[in-house]
Coordinates of C-alpha atoms and ligand atoms in Angstrom, one line a residue:
Chain A
M1 CA 23.2 9.1 83.6
R2 CA 24.7 12.4 84.3
Y3 CA 22.7 15.4 83.0
M4 CA 24.4 18.7 82.9
I5 CA 22.6 22.0 82.2
I6 CA 24.4 25.3 81.7
G7 CA 21.9 28.0 82.7
N8 CA 19.4 28.2 85.6
S9 CA 16.5 30.1 84.1
A10 CA 13.4 29.3 82.0
A11 CA 14.9 26.9 79.5
A12 CA 16.9 25.1 82.3
V13 CA 13.9 24.7 84.5
G14 CA 11.9 23.4 81.5
A15 CA 14.6 20.8 80.9
V16 CA 14.7 19.7 84.6
E17 CA 10.9 19.2 84.4
G18 CA 11.2 17.5 81.1
I19 CA 13.8 15.1 82.4
R20 CA 11.8 14.3 85.5
R21 CA 8.5 13.7 83.7
T22 CA 10.3 11.2 81.5
N23 CA 12.7 9.7 84.0
V24 CA 11.3 9.8 87.5
R25 CA 14.0 10.5 90.1
T26 CA 15.7 7.4 91.4
D27 CA 17.1 7.1 94.9
S28 CA 20.5 7.0 93.5
G29 CA 20.0 10.7 93.5
R30 CA 21.0 13.9 92.1
E31 CA 22.0 13.3 88.5
I32 CA 21.2 16.8 87.2
L33 CA 23.9 19.3 87.6
L34 CA 23.1 22.9 87.0
I35 CA 25.8 25.5 86.3
S36 CA 25.1 29.2 86.3
D37 CA 27.1 32.4 86.7
E38 CA 24.2 34.1 88.4
P39 CA 24.3 33.7 92.2
R40 CA 20.6 33.1 92.7
H41 CA 17.8 30.7 93.0
T42 CA 16.0 30.4 89.7
Y43 CA 14.0 33.7 89.2
S44 CA 11.6 35.2 86.7
R45 CA 13.8 37.5 84.6
P46 CA 10.9 39.6 83.3
L47 CA 10.1 40.6 86.9
I48 CA 13.2 42.7 87.4
S49 CA 11.3 45.8 86.3
Y50 CA 8.4 44.9 88.6
W51 CA 10.9 44.7 91.4
L52 CA 12.2 48.2 90.6
Q53 CA 8.7 49.4 90.7
G54 CA 8.1 47.8 94.1
K55 CA 5.4 45.5 92.8
V56 CA 7.2 42.3 93.7
T57 CA 9.6 41.3 96.4
E58 CA 12.7 39.2 95.6
E59 CA 10.9 36.3 97.3
K60 CA 7.9 36.6 94.9
M61 CA 10.3 36.5 91.9
R62 CA 11.2 32.9 92.4
Y63 CA 10.3 31.1 89.2
R64 CA 10.0 27.8 91.1
G65 CA 9.7 27.1 94.8
L66 CA 12.6 26.8 97.2
D67 CA 12.3 23.0 97.1
F68 CA 12.7 22.8 93.4
Y69 CA 16.3 21.5 93.2
D70 CA 15.8 19.0 96.0
K71 CA 12.6 17.7 94.7
N72 CA 14.0 17.2 91.2
G73 CA 17.3 15.7 92.2
C74 CA 19.4 18.7 91.1
I75 CA 22.6 20.1 92.2
L76 CA 23.1 23.8 91.6
L77 CA 26.8 24.4 91.7
P78 CA 28.2 27.5 93.3
P79 CA 28.1 30.4 90.7
K80 CA 30.7 29.9 88.0
K81 CA 30.9 30.6 84.3
A82 CA 31.4 27.7 82.0
V83 CA 34.2 28.8 79.7
R84 CA 34.8 25.8 77.4
L85 CA 33.1 22.7 76.1
D86 CA 34.8 19.7 74.7
A87 CA 32.1 17.7 73.1
D88 CA 34.3 14.8 72.0
R89 CA 35.5 14.1 75.5
K90 CA 32.1 15.2 77.0
K91 CA 33.7 17.7 79.3
V92 CA 32.8 21.2 80.4
F93 CA 35.4 23.6 81.9
L94 CA 34.5 26.2 84.4
A95 CA 36.2 29.5 85.1
G96 CA 39.0 28.8 87.6
G97 CA 39.9 25.5 85.9
R98 CA 37.4 22.9 87.3
E99 CA 36.4 20.3 84.7
L100 CA 33.2 18.3 84.8
D101 CA 32.0 15.3 82.9
Y102 CA 28.5 14.8 81.5
D103 CA 26.6 12.2 79.5
R104 CA 24.0 14.6 78.2
L105 CA 24.5 18.4 78.1
L106 CA 22.0 21.2 77.7
I107 CA 23.1 24.7 76.8
A108 CA 20.5 27.1 78.2
T109 CA 22.7 30.1 78.4
G110 CA 20.1 32.7 77.2
S111 CA 21.1 36.0 75.8
S112 CA 23.1 39.0 76.8
A113 CA 22.7 42.7 76.1
L114 CA 23.9 44.0 72.8
V115 CA 26.0 47.0 73.7
P116 CA 26.4 49.3 70.8
P117 CA 30.0 50.6 70.4
I118 CA 29.1 54.3 70.9
P119 CA 32.2 56.5 71.3
G120 CA 32.7 57.9 74.8
L121 CA 30.6 55.2 76.5
E122 CA 33.6 54.4 78.8
T123 CA 33.4 58.0 80.1
V124 CA 29.8 57.5 81.4
E125 CA 29.9 56.9 85.2
H126 CA 26.6 55.2 85.6
A127 CA 25.9 53.0 82.6
F128 CA 23.8 49.8 82.9
T129 CA 22.3 47.1 80.9
F130 CA 18.9 45.7 82.0
M131 CA 19.1 41.9 81.8
S132 CA 19.4 40.5 85.2
M133 CA 18.6 40.9 88.9
D134 CA 22.2 42.1 89.4
D135 CA 21.6 44.8 86.8
A136 CA 18.4 45.9 88.6
V137 CA 20.0 46.0 92.0
A138 CA 22.9 48.1 90.7
L139 CA 20.6 50.5 89.0
R140 CA 18.4 50.9 92.0
K141 CA 21.4 51.7 94.1
I142 CA 22.1 54.9 92.3
L143 CA 18.6 56.1 91.5
T144 CA 17.2 59.1 93.5
A145 CA 14.2 61.3 93.1
E146 CA 16.6 63.7 91.2
T147 CA 17.9 61.2 88.7
R148 CA 17.5 62.0 85.0
A149 CA 17.5 58.6 83.3
L150 CA 18.4 58.1 79.6
I151 CA 17.4 54.8 78.0
V152 CA 18.8 53.8 74.6
G153 CA 16.3 51.5 73.0
A154 CA 12.5 51.6 72.9
G155 CA 12.0 47.9 72.7
L156 CA 10.4 45.7 75.3
I157 CA 13.4 45.7 77.7
G158 CA 14.0 49.5 77.5
L159 CA 10.4 50.3 78.0
K160 CA 9.9 47.9 80.9
C161 CA 12.9 49.6 82.5
A162 CA 11.3 53.0 81.9
E163 CA 8.1 51.8 83.5
G164 CA 10.0 50.3 86.4
I165 CA 11.8 53.5 87.4
R166 CA 9.4 56.2 86.2
E167 CA 7.9 56.8 89.6
S168 CA 11.1 56.9 91.5
V169 CA 13.1 59.3 89.4
R170 CA 12.9 62.9 88.1
S171 CA 12.7 62.1 84.4
V172 CA 13.0 59.2 81.9
Q173 CA 13.9 59.9 78.3
V174 CA 14.0 57.1 75.7
V175 CA 16.0 57.4 72.4
D176 CA 15.5 55.0 69.5
L177 CA 16.6 54.8 66.0
A178 CA 13.3 53.6 64.8
P179 CA 10.4 56.0 64.0
Q180 CA 8.1 54.1 66.4
I181 CA 8.4 52.4 69.8
L182 CA 8.4 48.5 70.1
S183 CA 9.2 48.3 66.4
S184 CA 9.6 44.5 66.4
V185 CA 6.3 44.0 68.2
L186 CA 3.7 46.6 67.2
D187 CA 2.6 48.2 63.9
E188 CA 2.6 51.9 63.5
T189 CA -0.9 52.6 64.8
S190 CA -0.7 50.4 67.9
A191 CA 2.8 51.8 68.7
K192 CA 1.4 55.3 68.6
M193 CA -1.4 54.3 71.0
M194 CA 1.1 52.8 73.4
Q195 CA 3.5 55.8 73.0
D196 CA 0.7 58.3 73.8
H197 CA -0.2 56.3 76.9
L198 CA 3.5 56.2 78.0
E199 CA 3.9 59.9 77.4
K200 CA 0.8 60.6 79.5
K201 CA 2.7 58.7 82.3
G202 CA 5.6 61.1 81.9
I203 CA 8.0 59.2 79.7
L204 CA 9.7 61.3 77.0
F205 CA 10.5 59.9 73.6
D206 CA 13.1 60.9 71.1
L207 CA 12.5 58.7 68.1
S208 CA 14.2 58.5 64.7
N209 CA 17.3 59.6 66.6
S210 CA 20.4 58.0 68.0
V211 CA 23.4 58.8 70.2
D212 CA 26.5 59.7 68.2
R213 CA 28.8 59.9 71.3
F214 CA 28.9 60.3 75.0
D215 CA 30.9 62.6 77.1
Q216 CA 30.5 61.7 80.8
N217 CA 26.9 62.7 81.6
R218 CA 26.0 64.2 78.2
A219 CA 24.8 62.5 75.1
F220 CA 25.3 64.0 71.7
L221 CA 22.5 63.0 69.3
R222 CA 22.4 62.6 65.6
D223 CA 20.1 65.6 65.2
K224 CA 22.7 67.7 67.0
T225 CA 20.7 68.1 70.2
Q226 CA 22.2 67.1 73.5
I227 CA 20.7 65.3 76.5
E228 CA 22.1 65.5 80.0
F229 CA 21.5 62.5 82.2
D230 CA 22.6 60.9 85.5
A231 CA 21.9 57.3 84.7
L232 CA 22.2 55.5 81.3
V233 CA 20.5 52.3 80.4
L234 CA 21.5 50.5 77.2
A235 CA 18.7 48.4 75.9
A236 CA 19.5 48.3 72.2
G237 CA 18.8 44.6 71.8
V238 CA 20.0 41.2 72.9
K239 CA 22.3 38.6 71.3
P240 CA 22.2 34.8 71.9
S241 CA 25.0 33.5 74.1
A242 CA 26.3 30.8 71.7
D243 CA 30.0 30.9 72.2
L244 CA 30.4 27.6 74.1
V245 CA 28.9 25.7 71.1
K246 CA 30.6 27.9 68.5
N247 CA 34.0 27.4 70.0
A248 CA 33.4 23.7 70.3
G249 CA 32.8 23.6 66.5
G250 CA 29.0 23.3 66.7
R251 CA 26.8 25.0 64.1
V252 CA 25.8 28.5 65.0
G253 CA 23.9 31.0 62.9
R254 CA 22.5 34.0 64.7
G255 CA 21.8 31.6 67.5
I256 CA 22.7 28.0 68.2
V257 CA 21.3 25.8 65.4
V258 CA 19.0 23.0 66.8
N259 CA 16.6 20.5 65.2
D260 CA 13.0 19.7 66.4
K261 CA 14.4 17.7 69.3
M262 CA 16.6 20.5 70.4
E263 CA 19.8 18.7 69.4
T264 CA 22.7 20.8 68.3
S265 CA 25.1 19.6 65.7
L266 CA 27.4 18.3 68.5
P267 CA 26.5 14.7 69.7
G268 CA 25.0 14.6 73.1
V269 CA 24.7 18.4 73.3
Y270 CA 21.2 20.0 73.3
A271 CA 20.4 23.7 73.4
A272 CA 17.2 25.6 74.3
G273 CA 15.9 29.1 74.9
D274 CA 17.2 32.5 74.0
C275 CA 20.6 31.1 72.9
T276 CA 19.1 29.3 70.0
E277 CA 17.5 30.2 66.7
S278 CA 14.5 28.4 65.5
L279 CA 11.8 28.2 62.8
D280 CA 9.0 30.7 63.3
V281 CA 6.1 28.8 61.8
S282 CA 4.0 31.9 61.1
S283 CA 6.6 33.4 58.7
G284 CA 8.6 30.3 57.8
E285 CA 11.8 32.2 58.8
I286 CA 14.6 31.1 61.1
K287 CA 14.7 33.6 63.9
V288 CA 15.9 34.2 67.4
M289 CA 12.7 34.3 69.5
A290 CA 14.0 35.5 72.8
L291 CA 10.8 34.9 74.8
L292 CA 10.1 33.0 77.9
P293 CA 7.3 30.7 76.8
N294 CA 9.5 29.5 73.9
A295 CA 12.5 29.1 76.2
Y296 CA 10.5 26.9 78.7
M297 CA 8.9 24.7 75.9
Q298 CA 12.2 24.2 74.1
G299 CA 13.9 23.3 77.4
E300 CA 11.2 20.9 78.3
C301 CA 11.4 19.2 74.9
A302 CA 15.2 19.0 75.3
G303 CA 14.8 17.4 78.7
V304 CA 12.4 14.8 77.5
N305 CA 14.8 13.8 74.7
M306 CA 17.9 13.9 77.0
A307 CA 16.1 11.4 79.3
G308 CA 15.4 9.0 76.5
G309 CA 11.8 10.0 75.7
T310 CA 10.6 11.5 72.4
A311 CA 9.5 15.0 72.0
S312 CA 9.6 17.6 69.3
F313 CA 9.0 21.3 69.4
T314 CA 7.7 22.6 66.1
Q315 CA 5.3 25.3 66.9
A316 CA 7.4 28.3 67.8
V317 CA 5.9 31.7 67.0
P318 CA 6.8 35.2 68.1
M319 CA 4.4 36.0 70.9
N320 CA 4.3 39.0 73.2
A321 CA 2.1 39.9 76.1
I322 CA 3.3 43.3 77.2
G323 CA 1.6 45.9 79.4
F324 CA 2.7 49.3 80.5
F325 CA 0.9 51.2 83.2
G326 CA -2.3 49.2 82.7
M327 CA -2.4 49.3 78.9
H328 CA -1.9 45.8 77.4
A329 CA -0.7 44.7 74.0
L330 CA -1.0 41.1 73.0
T331 CA 0.6 40.1 69.8
A332 CA 1.5 36.9 67.9
G333 CA 2.8 35.8 64.6
V334 CA 3.9 37.8 61.6
Y335 CA 2.3 40.9 60.2
T336 CA 1.9 40.0 56.5
G337 CA -1.1 39.4 54.3
E338 CA -4.6 41.0 54.1
T339 CA -5.9 42.7 57.2
Y340 CA -9.0 43.0 59.3
V341 CA -9.0 46.0 61.6
D342 CA -11.3 47.0 64.3
Q343 CA -10.4 50.0 66.5
D344 CA -11.6 52.9 68.5
Q345 CA -9.8 55.4 70.8
E346 CA -8.6 52.9 73.3
H347 CA -8.9 49.5 71.6
Y348 CA -7.3 48.0 68.6
K349 CA -7.5 44.7 66.9
K350 CA -5.7 43.9 63.7
L351 CA -5.6 40.4 62.1
F352 CA -3.3 39.5 59.3
Y353 CA -4.3 36.6 57.1
G354 CA -3.5 35.0 53.7
G355 CA -3.0 31.7 52.0
N356 CA -5.8 30.2 54.1
H357 CA -4.0 30.9 57.3
L358 CA -4.1 33.4 60.1
N359 CA -0.6 34.9 60.1
G360 CA -0.6 37.4 62.9
V361 CA -2.6 39.4 65.4
I362 CA -2.1 42.7 67.3
L363 CA -4.5 43.5 70.1
I364 CA -4.5 46.6 72.3
N365 CA -6.8 46.4 75.4
R366 CA -8.7 43.6 73.7
E367 CA -7.6 40.6 75.7
E368 CA -10.8 38.6 75.5
K369 CA -10.1 35.0 74.2
A370 CA -6.9 36.2 72.5
G371 CA -5.5 32.7 72.7
V372 CA -8.0 31.5 70.1
Y373 CA -6.2 33.7 67.6
T374 CA -2.7 32.6 68.7
S375 CA -3.8 29.0 68.5
L376 CA -4.9 29.4 64.8
I377 CA -1.5 30.9 64.1
R378 CA 0.5 28.2 65.9
E379 CA -1.5 25.3 64.5
R380 CA -1.6 26.8 61.0
T381 CA -5.3 25.9 61.0
P382 CA -6.8 26.1 57.5
L383 CA -9.2 29.1 57.6
D384 CA -11.7 27.4 55.3
T385 CA -12.5 24.9 58.0
L386 CA -14.1 27.6 60.2
D387 CA -16.3 30.7 60.2
F388 CA -13.6 33.3 59.7
D389 CA -15.9 36.2 59.5
L390 CA -17.4 35.4 62.9
L391 CA -13.9 34.8 64.3
C392 CA -12.7 38.2 63.2
R393 CA -15.5 39.9 65.1
Q394 CA -15.6 37.5 68.0
P395 CA -12.8 35.0 68.9
G396 CA -14.3 31.9 70.3
L397 CA -15.0 28.2 69.7
A398 CA -18.4 29.0 68.0
A399 CA -16.5 29.6 64.8
F400 CA -15.3 26.0 64.7
A401 CA -17.2 23.2 63.1
Q402 CA -19.0 21.0 65.7
T403 CA -16.7 18.1 65.2
G404 CA -13.7 20.2 66.0
R405 CA -15.5 21.6 69.1
D406 CA -16.5 18.1 70.3
A407 CA -12.9 17.1 70.3
I408 CA -12.0 20.0 72.5
L409 CA -15.0 20.1 74.8
G410 CA -15.6 16.4 75.3
G411 CA -18.9 15.8 73.5
V412 CA -20.9 12.6 73.9
L413 CA -19.3 9.6 75.5
Chain T
M1 CA -19.6 19.4 78.0
D2 CA -22.1 18.1 75.4
E3 CA -23.6 20.8 73.3
K4 CA -26.5 18.6 72.3
W5 CA -27.9 19.1 75.8
C6 CA -26.9 22.7 76.4
L7 CA -30.0 24.9 76.5
G8 CA -28.0 28.1 76.5
C9 CA -29.6 29.1 79.8
H10 CA -26.4 30.6 81.2
L11 CA -27.2 29.3 84.6
C12 CA -23.7 27.8 84.9
E13 CA -22.3 31.3 84.6
Y14 CA -24.4 32.5 87.5
Y15 CA -23.5 29.5 89.7
C16 CA -19.9 30.0 88.8
A17 CA -19.9 33.7 89.7
F18 CA -21.8 33.0 92.9
A19 CA -19.3 30.3 93.9
Q20 CA -16.5 32.8 93.8
T21 CA -18.3 35.2 96.2
N22 CA -18.3 32.7 99.1
E23 CA -21.7 34.1 100.0
K24 CA -24.7 32.1 101.1
D25 CA -27.5 33.7 99.1
M26 CA -27.2 33.9 95.4
A27 CA -29.7 36.7 94.9
R28 CA -28.0 38.9 97.4
A29 CA -24.5 38.0 96.2
L30 CA -25.1 38.8 92.6
K31 CA -27.9 41.4 92.6
D32 CA -26.8 44.5 90.7
R33 CA -23.3 43.2 90.2
K34 CA -21.5 42.6 87.1
I35 CA -20.7 38.9 86.9
A36 CA -17.4 37.6 85.6
P37 CA -17.8 33.8 85.5
R38 CA -15.0 31.5 84.7
I39 CA -17.2 29.4 82.5
Q40 CA -18.8 31.1 79.6
V41 CA -21.6 30.1 77.3
E42 CA -21.1 30.8 73.6
D43 CA -24.3 31.1 71.6
S44 CA -24.4 30.9 67.9
G45 CA -27.9 30.5 66.3
N46 CA -29.3 27.3 67.8
V47 CA -26.0 26.1 69.1
H48 CA -25.0 26.7 72.7
F49 CA -22.1 25.4 74.7
A50 CA -20.2 26.3 77.7
V51 CA -16.4 26.7 77.8
S52 CA -14.2 26.6 80.8
C53 CA -10.6 25.5 81.5
R54 CA -10.0 22.0 80.1
H55 CA -7.2 21.4 82.6
C56 CA -5.0 20.2 79.7
K57 CA -2.5 17.4 80.1
E58 CA 0.0 19.6 78.2
P59 CA -1.0 23.0 79.6
L60 CA 0.4 25.8 77.4
C61 CA -0.6 28.3 80.0
V62 CA 1.5 26.7 82.7
K63 CA 4.5 26.2 80.4
A64 CA 4.2 29.8 79.2
C65 CA 3.7 31.5 82.6
I66 CA 6.5 33.9 83.0
T67 CA 6.5 33.9 86.8
G68 CA 5.6 30.4 87.8
A69 CA 2.2 31.5 89.1
L70 CA 0.4 28.8 87.2
S71 CA 1.0 25.2 88.1
V72 CA -0.6 21.8 88.0
E73 CA -1.7 20.4 91.3
D74 CA -3.3 17.0 91.3
S75 CA -4.3 17.4 87.6
V76 CA -5.9 20.8 88.3
I77 CA -4.4 23.9 86.9
R78 CA -4.2 26.4 89.7
I79 CA -3.2 30.1 90.0
D80 CA -1.1 31.5 92.8
P81 CA -2.5 35.0 92.9
D82 CA 0.5 36.1 95.0
R83 CA 2.9 35.4 92.1
C84 CA 0.7 36.5 89.2
V85 CA 1.7 40.0 87.9
G86 CA -1.0 40.2 85.2
C87 CA 1.2 40.0 82.2
Y88 CA -1.6 38.1 80.3
T89 CA 0.8 35.7 78.6
C90 CA -1.6 32.9 79.6
V91 CA -4.5 34.8 78.1
L92 CA -2.6 35.1 74.9
I93 CA -1.8 31.4 74.7
C94 CA -4.8 29.5 75.9
P95 CA -6.4 28.0 72.8
Y96 CA -9.9 28.0 74.3
G97 CA -10.0 31.5 75.7
A98 CA -10.5 30.0 79.1
I99 CA -8.3 32.4 81.1
A100 CA -9.4 36.0 81.3
P101 CA -8.2 39.2 83.0
A102 CA -10.1 39.6 86.3
I103 CA -12.5 42.5 86.1
A104 CA -12.3 45.0 88.9
G105 CA -15.6 45.2 90.8
A106 CA -17.0 42.1 89.3
T107 CA -17.7 39.0 91.3
A108 CA -14.2 38.0 92.5
P109 CA -13.7 37.1 96.2
E110 CA -13.4 40.3 98.1
G111 CA -9.8 41.5 98.4
G112 CA -8.6 38.5 96.4
G113 CA -6.1 40.5 94.5
L114 CA -6.8 38.4 91.5
V115 CA -5.4 39.6 88.2
V116 CA -6.3 36.7 85.9
Q117 CA -9.0 34.1 86.5
K118 CA -9.8 30.7 85.3
C119 CA -11.8 27.7 86.4
E120 CA -10.1 25.9 89.3
L121 CA -12.9 23.4 89.7
C122 CA -14.2 25.4 92.7
L123 CA -11.2 24.2 94.7
Q124 CA -10.2 27.8 95.5
N125 CA -13.6 28.8 96.9
K126 CA -15.8 27.4 99.6
M127 CA -17.8 25.1 97.4
G128 CA -15.1 22.6 96.8
T129 CA -16.9 20.9 93.8
P130 CA -17.6 22.4 90.4
Q131 CA -20.9 24.3 90.8
C132 CA -21.5 24.5 87.1
V133 CA -21.7 20.7 86.9
Q134 CA -23.8 20.4 90.0
N135 CA -26.4 23.0 88.8
C136 CA -26.6 22.4 85.1
P137 CA -30.4 21.7 84.7
N138 CA -29.8 19.4 81.7
A139 CA -26.6 17.7 82.8
A140 CA -24.8 19.0 79.8
I141 CA -21.8 19.8 81.8
V142 CA -20.0 16.9 83.5
Y143 CA -16.7 16.5 85.2
E144 CA -14.6 13.6 84.2
D145 CA -10.9 12.8 84.4
R146 CA -10.2 11.4 81.0
G147 CA -6.6 10.3 81.9
Ligands
LIG501 C1 13.6 43.1 81.5 C2 13.1 41.9 80.7 C3 11.8 41.7 80.5 C4 11.3 40.6 79.8 N1 10.0 40.5 79.7 C5 9.5 39.4 79.1 C6 8.1 39.1 79.0 O1 7.3 39.9 79.4 N2 7.7 38.0 78.3 C7 8.6 37.2 77.8 O2 8.2 36.2 77.2 N3 9.9 37.3 77.9 C8 10.4 38.4 78.5 N4 11.8 38.6 78.6 C9 12.7 37.6 78.0 C10 12.8 36.4 78.9 O3 13.3 36.8 80.1 C11 13.8 35.4 78.3 O4 13.2 35.0 77.0 C12 14.0 34.2 79.1 O5 14.5 34.5 80.4 C13 14.9 33.2 78.4 O6 15.2 32.1 79.2 P1 16.6 31.3 79.0 O7 16.5 30.2 80.0 O8 16.7 30.9 77.6 O9 17.8 32.3 79.3 P2 18.1 33.3 80.4 O10 16.9 33.7 81.2 O11 18.9 34.4 79.7 O12 19.1 32.6 81.4 C14 20.4 32.1 81.0 C15 21.2 31.9 82.2 O13 22.5 31.3 81.9 C16 23.6 32.0 82.5 N5 24.7 31.8 81.7 C17 25.0 32.2 80.4 N6 26.2 31.8 79.9 C18 26.7 31.1 80.9 C19 28.0 30.4 81.1 N7 28.8 30.4 80.1 N8 28.2 29.8 82.2 C20 27.3 29.8 83.2 N9 26.1 30.4 83.2 C21 25.8 31.1 82.0 C22 23.1 33.4 82.5 O14 23.8 34.2 83.4 C23 21.6 33.3 82.8 O15 21.5 33.1 84.2 C24 12.2 39.7 79.3 C25 13.6 39.9 79.5 C26 14.1 41.0 80.2 C27 15.5 41.2 80.4

């Protein structure tokens, strides 16, 4: 059996581990072929901002040890882009013309930066996206203590970049269309808390605003003000890399369409991670959930199925653990329904519930046992089976009925 | 863990915290210090029980870890403190609340640089066997590999 994986990141690693837990490596060798256009050992993408900040070395960024490919019978091909898929003939074509055969294929191509078509962008000398180690390396090369950085987009990636460079540059200004930061992750109150914190650390915000056009190192904004900058980072969102499947005639919505087993509509072709769309069980909506835990778990599920086992992944929920300069936001699920709020100056807890389920949670500097909430959201646990009042105040297993707890903790033999 | 036998004495928490200090004398090690045990007793009326990492067979924390710092070694879920950046994804996903941010100044090994902490069955300290199990006065906590 020849397994081929396009991608070499979280979803791909999940798949390799999924294949190997199902189908232990045989002496016959290296049946897993990995194709990636990034010239690197698998690394943790979220750490690129930590690297800029000097908090991790490149070595510490490895997502798996140096022996990962050997141990798991993988061949990582020299970096090349896969440009075409022929699912009928089970062939993948690489840039440069090489063609490769597979029996089972996983598309784990992730996402790429959405670059808004702002007039004059081509006149900007130092413009970057912030998606890869190459991006981080290129950015660091031109940063000096005098750099004025302009970041377009106050989402997770833009703000992580802001945190990563704040201490090494003169100024960091962030522009976003939305009236609040992290608009897909936080509600208004928690966003304001985080914004205040970031402002104290010297990051400047220009919200409810956008860039109309660029002229070299000058941005002209919608409200008629101008910003001069030396480095521009575009972090206005990501889009799933779904072209291989789309061009091969497979079903693609906003991302690649997959079922619970991570099969695409093309026979023998699976997809996992940021390149897919999937059901968010907290809202019942189909979404692109570009997050590492989902990518790994989908990849693992695909791997098990590719190797002939049975697995399904049905519990995707949006989930964010994001910290900036020591302030942590933990969130999960969807923000609809009735609410329970508990807050003071530095802490915030908001639970969203309705229809006998916990739908969502937002926590700022309230990490304790947060996973108990996330679990209720993922599992769609009926709230009338537990002491919800207690749970609102104090997440823990005490709120569960004893039988439920016994199942978890072991109980009597 | 059998809650029928748990007295709610919280001794496991002290033995856990003590084990992390790698000291010889408990009183000296813990006196006037805030303890941050990796096993925690929940009390609710007459019911008491201790919660620590279940070392799950399908560990969500390991799968979700964004850096690869969490891994399974010989059925035990371990943290590589060198590779943990403290993003708290594991805290957000553990259904039992068994992984917690490490608290500065509490009873972590000196200079351990730990950012999150969880039970590692005392394999990461000098004890080598779970101290909560060994010192539970009513044998409510046991360690069993249930396959
Ligand atoms: C700065 C930053 C911070 C982040 N922080 C967090 C965080 O804190 N928590 C979190 O959960 N998530 C975070 N994320 C998101 C997380 O990194 C992604 O969800 C995760 O990496 C997705 O994994 P993946 O395997 O699906 O795809 P990716 O990691 O995107 O990997 C896809 C790989 O495939 C390669 N590829 C694509 N197309 C081709 C092709 N045609 N041929 C060959 N190779 C190809 C790409 O170059 C890439 O190497 C962050 C992302 C960024 C950029």
